[in-house]
Structures are given as structure tokens and as C-alpha cells.
Amino acid sequence: MKGKIRVYCRARPLSGSEKERGNHSVILSPDEYTVQVQTKRGVKEFAYDQVFTPDTRGSQEHVFEDVKMLIQSAVDGYNVCIFAYGQTGSGKTFTMIGDSKGQLPGIAPRAYDEIFTLLQANEKKFSFAVSVYMVELYNDQLLDLFDKSHSAKLDIKKDKKGMVLIQNAVIKDVKSVAELQEVFDLGSKNRHVASTKMNAESSRSHLVIGIVIESTNLLTGAVLRGKLSLVDLAGSERAAKTGATPEQLKEAQSINKSLSALGDVIQALSSEANFIPYRNNKLTMLMQDSLGGNAKTLMFVNISPADYNVDETVVSLTYASRVKLITNDASKNADNKEIARLKGIISKLKKGESLDDDDEV
């Protein structure tokens, strides 16, 4: 099922520090699909699948209402990716995760609830298994957030159907929304964050949460395997604005380098180039099934409304407009009963486990 990547734009309110500086908003949204930016060269207008501003459907509830159908797709066996892009301090983590106190949950915790609500509604027809991994890309290193020692070397692989997998990552099985939230909280404590002039809790890494949902039809034995990837990208930065320390400058260079590689991939895909440079960076390797691959993908472009950030805002919106031109080819990840049984046998043999009577080939 071919389809364009959906792009939602979300503008945050002016921050307290921006108001103290005397900054004003340069953002206007005449309707739910259009955002206008007042620049020194006049008004620039951009169109997206949805636009959320503080004045128009800007709450966390409104935002998730337009995302829910993708959670259903993941349960139905599709590869789904939701990611947030924008400059540092533009509201990406607030959109994806929520506020630090947990009072205004973002897309991830709401998705956890929705997954188990859907599973419960279908438990008479299907049996389900849910597992999760959580990694960050920090200073060009892929780190497992469920493994504090980072002892295992993580490798980015793709299965036969093009779904990206993280080899050697710790995968946790979860049986309830409470367990899923608990393992997420555990991993979040290990993520790299720091304070800068632009953001009190600036993400210093790209975060990827992978939730694999396997459902078995109780009548036919057919197996569906969907994946929901939730990606909170670190923000692009200008050192002059962030007041970064030497260590943070190194982090920023790595962040900007990976985002530049992502921009190259988006440019190549949107212009339908013959060669797509996915392998130029680990970030683009991680996202290769989400951009031009087999996923149903939604991008949030998060922007600051302040005149102080107008250049970065226009760059982000231009970037997002290119993403809108990319076509993905989404398909269900389905196996019939016999294929699922044979895969189970192979898995047992690889682990050195003995076969049951039912496993005879």
C-alpha cells in the first residue's frame, strides 16, 4: 500500500525566557492545514496534513486524537513510525514523551495505553505478545538504555521484509500498560540530557523506542507482527545560542552531523534519486524502513514561534516539506500457521533447545 509520509506541524507557546527578552510570535495558522511565518523578507507559507498551534487544537489530547489510527495499524501487523524533528527547545520531547512531571503525557505514554486497550478488545479472537527495546544514538554510538553497562555491541539489521531490527539489544516482554510504562521509565533514566540556554532539559541523543506486537489468530493460527517505532530526535543547534560547554559542543556536532545525513536521505528520496545514502550515518540506518521503506510514517515538525528563532523555524519547515514528498510502501507482516510453526522450530534449534512432539517436521 503506497502512500506519502504524513507530516504534522506543531508550534509551542512562547517560553517564559522569550517573553522576558521581549520576543514576539511570528507564527500564524489561518486553518488546520496551513502555517505562515513572518520573516524579514515577508510571509512564508507552508502546508501540512495537520497544523497544531497553542490557539488551535494545541493540547496533548488533540494531538494524540490524530495519531490513534496509527496505533491500530501497528496492532494490525504494520510497521509504524512516529518521529519528531525540530531545533533544540522546540517541543519535540514534550510532544513525544510529555512534561517532566508526567501531568501532560505525550504520544508515547498515550500509545502504551491505546495498545493494551486494543489488545483487550480483541483478546477473544487473538493471543498477543508484546516486547520492547529502547536505544539511543549518542555521539555516534548506539547504546542500549536497558543495559547500563553497554557491554553488548549493537548492530542495525533488516529482516527479509525490510523491517529494521537492533541485533543484541535487550528486549523486554511486557504484559500490561503498567509494565510497559515501568520499563520505559527505567530506560529513560539512562538517557543523556543536559541544560543549555535554549532548553532546561535538552536531549543530547536520538531516542528510539521499538514496540513489537505479535498477534496469533486463535481460529486460523495466522500470525501478524507489527512494530511501533517512537523516535524523539535530538534538536539541531547553534552553539552561539545554546551556550554549550566543550562536551556539549562535541554532542552538538554529532547531533548536527546525523541530522545532516538525515537531510541528505530526505533530499535523495524526495527527488527520487537512484541512490539513497542510508549507510552514511547510524541514524539514517535506524530510520531506513521509516523513510522510503515499508512503514506507515508520521513526522512531527516542532517549531518555536519566537522571532528570535525565525531562521531555524523556516529551515525546519522547509525540511518537513521535503519529507511530505516521500512515498513509503506499507504492507502487513503476516505469516500463516505453518510458516510461524517452522520459524519457531528454527528459533529453538538456534538456541539449542529441545523440540516438542508438536515440532516434528
mmCIF file of N, CA and C in Angstrom, residues 10 13 59 68 70 78 111 124 145 162 168 171 173 175 201 214 217-218 224 239 249 257 270 304 307 312 322:
data_model
loop_
_atom_site.group_PDB
_atom_site.id
_atom_site.type_symbol
_atom_site.label_atom_id
_atom_site.label_comp_id
_atom_site.label_asym_id
_atom_site.label_seq_id
_atom_site.Cartn_x
_atom_site.Cartn_y
_atom_site.Cartn_z
ATOM 1 N N ARG A 10 3.692 21.303 14.653
ATOM 2 C CA ARG A 10 3.228 21.740 15.979
ATOM 3 C C ARG A 10 4.090 22.897 16.478
ATOM 4 N N PRO A 13 3.965 27.287 22.631
ATOM 5 C CA PRO A 13 3.764 28.679 23.064
ATOM 6 C C PRO A 13 5.110 29.372 23.264
ATOM 7 N N SER A 59 -3.647 21.025 22.417
ATOM 8 C CA SER A 59 -3.462 20.213 23.616
ATOM 9 C C SER A 59 -2.890 18.842 23.267
ATOM 10 N N LYS A 68 -4.018 8.221 16.806
ATOM 11 C CA LYS A 68 -4.535 6.923 17.280
ATOM 12 C C LYS A 68 -4.648 5.870 16.186
ATOM 13 N N LEU A 70 -2.783 5.186 13.824
ATOM 14 C CA LEU A 70 -1.512 4.521 13.553
ATOM 15 C C LEU A 70 -1.217 3.438 14.592
ATOM 16 N N TYR A 78 1.232 -3.843 10.887
ATOM 17 C CA TYR A 78 2.037 -2.935 10.065
ATOM 18 C C TYR A 78 3.249 -2.420 10.848
ATOM 19 N N ALA A 111 0.181 6.124 23.673
ATOM 20 C CA ALA A 111 0.231 4.960 22.779
ATOM 21 C C ALA A 111 0.270 3.664 23.578
ATOM 22 N N LYS A 124 -10.526 -12.202 22.546
ATOM 23 C CA LYS A 124 -11.284 -13.425 22.254
ATOM 24 C C LYS A 124 -10.939 -13.998 20.883
ATOM 25 N N LEU A 145 19.498 1.338 26.300
ATOM 26 C CA LEU A 145 19.069 2.010 27.533
ATOM 27 C C LEU A 145 18.566 1.027 28.585
ATOM 28 N N GLY A 162 12.234 -6.108 5.266
ATOM 29 C CA GLY A 162 12.704 -4.729 5.303
ATOM 30 C C GLY A 162 12.537 -4.025 6.627
ATOM 31 N N ASN A 168 21.297 -7.782 19.246
ATOM 32 C CA ASN A 168 21.944 -7.802 20.571
ATOM 33 C C ASN A 168 21.328 -6.820 21.567
ATOM 34 N N ILE A 171 15.689 -7.073 24.947
ATOM 35 C CA ILE A 171 14.265 -6.970 24.609
ATOM 36 C C ILE A 171 13.461 -7.431 25.813
ATOM 37 N N ASP A 173 9.831 -8.371 27.541
ATOM 38 C CA ASP A 173 8.437 -8.745 27.308
ATOM 39 C C ASP A 173 7.561 -8.045 28.341
ATOM 40 N N LYS A 175 3.368 -7.404 29.676
ATOM 41 C CA LYS A 175 2.022 -7.982 29.620
ATOM 42 C C LYS A 175 0.936 -6.991 30.014
ATOM 43 N N GLU A 201 16.137 21.019 29.801
ATOM 44 C CA GLU A 201 16.428 19.583 29.732
ATOM 45 C C GLU A 201 16.592 19.189 28.274
ATOM 46 N N GLU A 214 3.013 -8.987 18.450
ATOM 47 C CA GLU A 214 2.771 -10.210 17.684
ATOM 48 C C GLU A 214 1.404 -10.767 18.061
ATOM 49 N N ASN A 217 -3.959 -15.444 15.392
ATOM 50 C CA ASN A 217 -5.387 -15.683 15.233
ATOM 51 C C ASN A 217 -5.731 -17.034 15.861
ATOM 52 N N LEU A 218 -6.610 -17.040 16.851
ATOM 53 C CA LEU A 218 -6.918 -18.262 17.586
ATOM 54 C C LEU A 218 -7.658 -19.283 16.725
ATOM 55 N N LEU A 224 0.454 -12.195 12.857
ATOM 56 C CA LEU A 224 0.772 -10.833 12.409
ATOM 57 C C LEU A 224 1.828 -10.262 13.335
ATOM 58 N N ALA A 239 25.711 26.827 18.360
ATOM 59 C CA ALA A 239 26.479 26.963 19.604
ATOM 60 C C ALA A 239 26.341 28.356 20.214
ATOM 61 N N LEU A 249 29.363 20.817 23.053
ATOM 62 C CA LEU A 249 29.704 21.156 21.669
ATOM 63 C C LEU A 249 30.003 19.897 20.863
ATOM 64 N N LYS A 257 25.622 16.466 12.666
ATOM 65 C CA LYS A 257 26.133 15.588 11.607
ATOM 66 C C LYS A 257 25.085 14.538 11.226
ATOM 67 N N SER A 270 13.098 12.516 -1.836
ATOM 68 C CA SER A 270 12.093 13.444 -2.377
ATOM 69 C C SER A 270 12.354 13.783 -3.836
ATOM 70 N N SER A 304 9.502 26.687 17.134
ATOM 71 C CA SER A 304 9.373 27.787 18.089
ATOM 72 C C SER A 304 8.636 28.933 17.396
ATOM 73 N N ASP A 307 10.288 35.271 17.242
ATOM 74 C CA ASP A 307 11.022 35.961 16.176
ATOM 75 C C ASP A 307 12.517 35.671 16.268
ATOM 76 N N GLU A 312 15.681 29.345 12.094
ATOM 77 C CA GLU A 312 15.634 27.909 12.357
ATOM 78 C C GLU A 312 14.242 27.342 12.056
ATOM 79 N N ARG A 322 9.921 18.731 2.376
ATOM 80 C CA ARG A 322 10.566 17.713 1.547
ATOM 81 C C ARG A 322 10.099 16.310 1.949
#
